[in-house]
């Protein structure tokens, strides 16, 4: 009994510093965001005026906020689907096929994930350059005529951000799926092959069901990381006012001195990401298959 109490105290002492820091730097600021969303206050003024839900009423009528959230949802859907497709495709190829230089391709695919967003923005800004950028040059060569597409113009800026975000994220999720696929016993594929199942049937009937838990986890990562990364890419790649996402709208309101209004936007984005993640987890729930 005494040993059990000593062990519990030791565990509590080990966990206490991290718990205290998490509460101070994560929980309290989050609660303060909810509190500040109910007040009207300038960014650098200590004076606060309680306005209740007025900030939210104005927010849901704000065309700029609605447009920013539409861009956010569009990015979440398209970036998630495209990244998931290519990540799981490349993971399956590099895990199951005997390709020369597999480790080399793994490193190459993962490199974009370790680059900072500023570096990636610089790379793609050069690629998107209208006059002599690589993308327009390739399209001009393939079509046989000069093509001058303004990739960072208002009409094309969201597709341009999507391409950059997908390129940055594929390697990270590919490595996660490869780790799960490598854990699937080879004898399952051998048995399926003897029963006449082809590569596609094996993938959908063996691989996907056995790595489904990992896929569910990464879908939550997709939602949270896309919301965060979209803000960083917009700030690093796009001229101000050309396109906004949820978090960039919030920061613009803060810079304009509308601190309470910005906090209201932050609350909506937080609740949106939380509810969307919960909904995705609910929809993708299924019985866990054991190997």
PDB file of N, CA, C and O in Angstrom, residues 26-39 50 52-53 55-56 260 262-272 274:
ATOM      1  N   UNK A  26      -1.880  27.521 -21.954  1.00  0.00           N
ATOM      2  CA  UNK A  26      -2.859  27.050 -22.927  1.00  0.00           C
ATOM      3  C   UNK A  26      -4.299  27.254 -22.451  1.00  0.00           C
ATOM      4  O   UNK A  26      -5.100  27.884 -23.141  1.00  0.00           O
ATOM      5  N   UNK A  27      -4.609  26.727 -21.260  1.00  0.00           N
ATOM      6  CA  UNK A  27      -5.996  26.769 -20.790  1.00  0.00           C
ATOM      7  C   UNK A  27      -6.425  28.193 -20.451  1.00  0.00           C
ATOM      8  O   UNK A  27      -7.474  28.671 -20.918  1.00  0.00           O
ATOM      9  N   UNK A  28      -5.623  28.902 -19.657  1.00  0.00           N
ATOM     10  CA  UNK A  28      -5.996  30.266 -19.266  1.00  0.00           C
ATOM     11  C   UNK A  28      -6.114  31.214 -20.455  1.00  0.00           C
ATOM     12  O   UNK A  28      -7.103  31.964 -20.551  1.00  0.00           O
ATOM     13  N   UNK A  29      -5.146  31.229 -21.405  1.00  0.00           N
ATOM     14  CA  UNK A  29      -5.308  32.100 -22.576  1.00  0.00           C
ATOM     15  C   UNK A  29      -6.548  31.766 -23.404  1.00  0.00           C
ATOM     16  O   UNK A  29      -7.219  32.665 -23.923  1.00  0.00           O
ATOM     17  N   UNK A  30      -6.854  30.467 -23.517  1.00  0.00           N
ATOM     18  CA  UNK A  30      -8.050  30.066 -24.272  1.00  0.00           C
ATOM     19  C   UNK A  30      -9.318  30.572 -23.599  1.00  0.00           C
ATOM     20  O   UNK A  30     -10.227  31.107 -24.261  1.00  0.00           O
ATOM     21  N   UNK A  31      -9.391  30.414 -22.280  1.00  0.00           N
ATOM     22  CA  UNK A  31     -10.549  30.929 -21.548  1.00  0.00           C
ATOM     23  C   UNK A  31     -10.642  32.450 -21.660  1.00  0.00           C
ATOM     24  O   UNK A  31     -11.743  33.019 -21.751  1.00  0.00           O
ATOM     25  N   UNK A  32      -9.493  33.110 -21.686  1.00  0.00           N
ATOM     26  CA  UNK A  32      -9.486  34.572 -21.801  1.00  0.00           C
ATOM     27  C   UNK A  32      -9.980  35.020 -23.166  1.00  0.00           C
ATOM     28  O   UNK A  32     -10.589  36.080 -23.297  1.00  0.00           O
ATOM     29  N   UNK A  33      -9.707  34.230 -24.194  1.00  0.00           N
ATOM     30  CA  UNK A  33     -10.226  34.546 -25.535  1.00  0.00           C
ATOM     31  C   UNK A  33     -11.751  34.537 -25.511  1.00  0.00           C
ATOM     32  O   UNK A  33     -12.398  35.432 -26.055  1.00  0.00           O
ATOM     33  N   UNK A  34     -12.330  33.512 -24.874  1.00  0.00           N
ATOM     34  CA  UNK A  34     -13.790  33.447 -24.766  1.00  0.00           C
ATOM     35  C   UNK A  34     -14.322  34.652 -23.987  1.00  0.00           C
ATOM     36  O   UNK A  34     -15.353  35.227 -24.350  1.00  0.00           O
ATOM     37  N   UNK A  35     -13.635  35.024 -22.917  1.00  0.00           N
ATOM     38  CA  UNK A  35     -14.076  36.175 -22.117  1.00  0.00           C
ATOM     39  C   UNK A  35     -13.993  37.460 -22.920  1.00  0.00           C
ATOM     40  O   UNK A  35     -14.941  38.248 -22.950  1.00  0.00           O
ATOM     41  N   UNK A  36     -12.872  37.664 -23.611  1.00  0.00           N
ATOM     42  CA  UNK A  36     -12.670  38.911 -24.350  1.00  0.00           C
ATOM     43  C   UNK A  36     -13.618  39.050 -25.532  1.00  0.00           C
ATOM     44  O   UNK A  36     -13.898  40.163 -25.985  1.00  0.00           O
ATOM     45  N   UNK A  37     -14.127  37.920 -26.051  1.00  0.00           N
ATOM     46  CA  UNK A  37     -15.055  38.002 -27.179  1.00  0.00           C
ATOM     47  C   UNK A  37     -16.370  38.671 -26.795  1.00  0.00           C
ATOM     48  O   UNK A  37     -17.136  39.095 -27.661  1.00  0.00           O
ATOM     49  N   UNK A  38     -16.639  38.778 -25.492  1.00  0.00           N
ATOM     50  CA  UNK A  38     -17.873  39.406 -25.007  1.00  0.00           C
ATOM     51  C   UNK A  38     -17.688  40.888 -24.687  1.00  0.00           C
ATOM     52  O   UNK A  38     -18.622  41.540 -24.236  1.00  0.00           O
ATOM     53  N   UNK A  39     -16.476  41.406 -24.943  1.00  0.00           N
ATOM     54  CA  UNK A  39     -16.181  42.802 -24.633  1.00  0.00           C
ATOM     55  C   UNK A  39     -15.763  43.558 -25.889  1.00  0.00           C
ATOM     56  O   UNK A  39     -15.353  42.964 -26.887  1.00  0.00           O
ATOM     57  N   UNK A  50     -18.541  45.859 -21.870  1.00  0.00           N
ATOM     58  CA  UNK A  50     -19.246  44.595 -22.072  1.00  0.00           C
ATOM     59  C   UNK A  50     -20.336  44.779 -23.132  1.00  0.00           C
ATOM     60  O   UNK A  50     -21.187  45.659 -23.022  1.00  0.00           O
ATOM     61  N   UNK A  52     -21.741  41.728 -24.617  1.00  0.00           N
ATOM     62  CA  UNK A  52     -22.437  40.449 -24.749  1.00  0.00           C
ATOM     63  C   UNK A  52     -22.108  39.743 -26.050  1.00  0.00           C
ATOM     64  O   UNK A  52     -20.944  39.610 -26.426  1.00  0.00           O
ATOM     65  N   UNK A  53     -23.131  39.320 -26.762  1.00  0.00           N
ATOM     66  CA  UNK A  53     -22.954  38.583 -28.017  1.00  0.00           C
ATOM     67  C   UNK A  53     -22.964  39.495 -29.238  1.00  0.00           C
ATOM     68  O   UNK A  53     -23.051  39.004 -30.374  1.00  0.00           O
ATOM     69  N   UNK A  55     -20.592  41.187 -30.665  1.00  0.00           N
ATOM     70  CA  UNK A  55     -19.482  40.921 -31.586  1.00  0.00           C
ATOM     71  C   UNK A  55     -19.806  39.768 -32.526  1.00  0.00           C
ATOM     72  O   UNK A  55     -19.466  39.806 -33.712  1.00  0.00           O
ATOM     73  N   UNK A  56     -20.464  38.738 -31.997  1.00  0.00           N
ATOM     74  CA  UNK A  56     -20.814  37.582 -32.819  1.00  0.00           C
ATOM     75  C   UNK A  56     -21.918  37.922 -33.819  1.00  0.00           C
ATOM     76  O   UNK A  56     -21.908  37.434 -34.957  1.00  0.00           O
ATOM     77  N   UNK A 260     -11.683  42.921 -29.261  1.00  0.00           N
ATOM     78  CA  UNK A 260     -12.803  42.067 -28.888  1.00  0.00           C
ATOM     79  C   UNK A 260     -13.417  41.374 -30.088  1.00  0.00           C
ATOM     80  O   UNK A 260     -13.771  40.193 -30.029  1.00  0.00           O
ATOM     81  N   UNK A 262     -11.852  40.630 -32.866  1.00  0.00           N
ATOM     82  CA  UNK A 262     -10.893  39.598 -33.280  1.00  0.00           C
ATOM     83  C   UNK A 262     -11.012  38.363 -32.415  1.00  0.00           C
ATOM     84  O   UNK A 262     -10.935  37.227 -32.913  1.00  0.00           O
ATOM     85  N   UNK A 263     -11.223  38.553 -31.105  1.00  0.00           N
ATOM     86  CA  UNK A 263     -11.379  37.408 -30.210  1.00  0.00           C
ATOM     87  C   UNK A 263     -12.663  36.631 -30.527  1.00  0.00           C
ATOM     88  O   UNK A 263     -12.692  35.400 -30.420  1.00  0.00           O
ATOM     89  N   UNK A 264     -13.704  37.333 -30.928  1.00  0.00           N
ATOM     90  CA  UNK A 264     -14.944  36.659 -31.328  1.00  0.00           C
ATOM     91  C   UNK A 264     -14.700  35.781 -32.554  1.00  0.00           C
ATOM     92  O   UNK A 264     -15.191  34.647 -32.631  1.00  0.00           O
ATOM     93  N   UNK A 265     -13.927  36.300 -33.504  1.00  0.00           N
ATOM     94  CA  UNK A 265     -13.563  35.503 -34.685  1.00  0.00           C
ATOM     95  C   UNK A 265     -12.753  34.277 -34.265  1.00  0.00           C
ATOM     96  O   UNK A 265     -12.950  33.175 -34.790  1.00  0.00           O
ATOM     97  N   UNK A 266     -11.837  34.468 -33.301  1.00  0.00           N
ATOM     98  CA  UNK A 266     -11.039  33.348 -32.805  1.00  0.00           C
ATOM     99  C   UNK A 266     -11.891  32.274 -32.154  1.00  0.00           C
ATOM    100  O   UNK A 266     -11.636  31.076 -32.327  1.00  0.00           O
ATOM    101  N   UNK A 267     -12.901  32.682 -31.410  1.00  0.00           N
ATOM    102  CA  UNK A 267     -13.807  31.724 -30.766  1.00  0.00           C
ATOM    103  C   UNK A 267     -14.553  30.907 -31.816  1.00  0.00           C
ATOM    104  O   UNK A 267     -14.672  29.681 -31.707  1.00  0.00           O
ATOM    105  N   UNK A 268     -15.054  31.572 -32.846  1.00  0.00           N
ATOM    106  CA  UNK A 268     -15.793  30.875 -33.913  1.00  0.00           C
ATOM    107  C   UNK A 268     -14.884  29.869 -34.619  1.00  0.00           C
ATOM    108  O   UNK A 268     -15.282  28.727 -34.884  1.00  0.00           O
ATOM    109  N   UNK A 269     -13.652  30.269 -34.909  1.00  0.00           N
ATOM    110  CA  UNK A 269     -12.711  29.365 -35.585  1.00  0.00           C
ATOM    111  C   UNK A 269     -12.373  28.179 -34.692  1.00  0.00           C
ATOM    112  O   UNK A 269     -12.294  27.038 -35.157  1.00  0.00           O
ATOM    113  N   UNK A 270     -12.180  28.445 -33.400  1.00  0.00           N
ATOM    114  CA  UNK A 270     -11.872  27.364 -32.447  1.00  0.00           C
ATOM    115  C   UNK A 270     -13.024  26.365 -32.390  1.00  0.00           C
ATOM    116  O   UNK A 270     -12.809  25.144 -32.473  1.00  0.00           O
ATOM    117  N   UNK A 271     -14.245  26.859 -32.236  1.00  0.00           N
ATOM    118  CA  UNK A 271     -15.405  25.971 -32.156  1.00  0.00           C
ATOM    119  C   UNK A 271     -15.626  25.229 -33.469  1.00  0.00           C
ATOM    120  O   UNK A 271     -15.991  24.043 -33.483  1.00  0.00           O
ATOM    121  N   UNK A 272     -15.391  25.920 -34.583  1.00  0.00           N
ATOM    122  CA  UNK A 272     -15.538  25.286 -35.899  1.00  0.00           C
ATOM    123  C   UNK A 272     -14.565  24.119 -36.054  1.00  0.00           C
ATOM    124  O   UNK A 272     -14.964  23.019 -36.464  1.00  0.00           O
ATOM    125  N   UNK A 274     -13.033  22.441 -33.674  1.00  0.00           N
ATOM    126  CA  UNK A 274     -13.353  21.397 -32.694  1.00  0.00           C
ATOM    127  C   UNK A 274     -14.544  20.559 -33.154  1.00  0.00           C
ATOM    128  O   UNK A 274     -14.494  19.325 -33.128  1.00  0.00           O
TER     129      UNK A 274
END
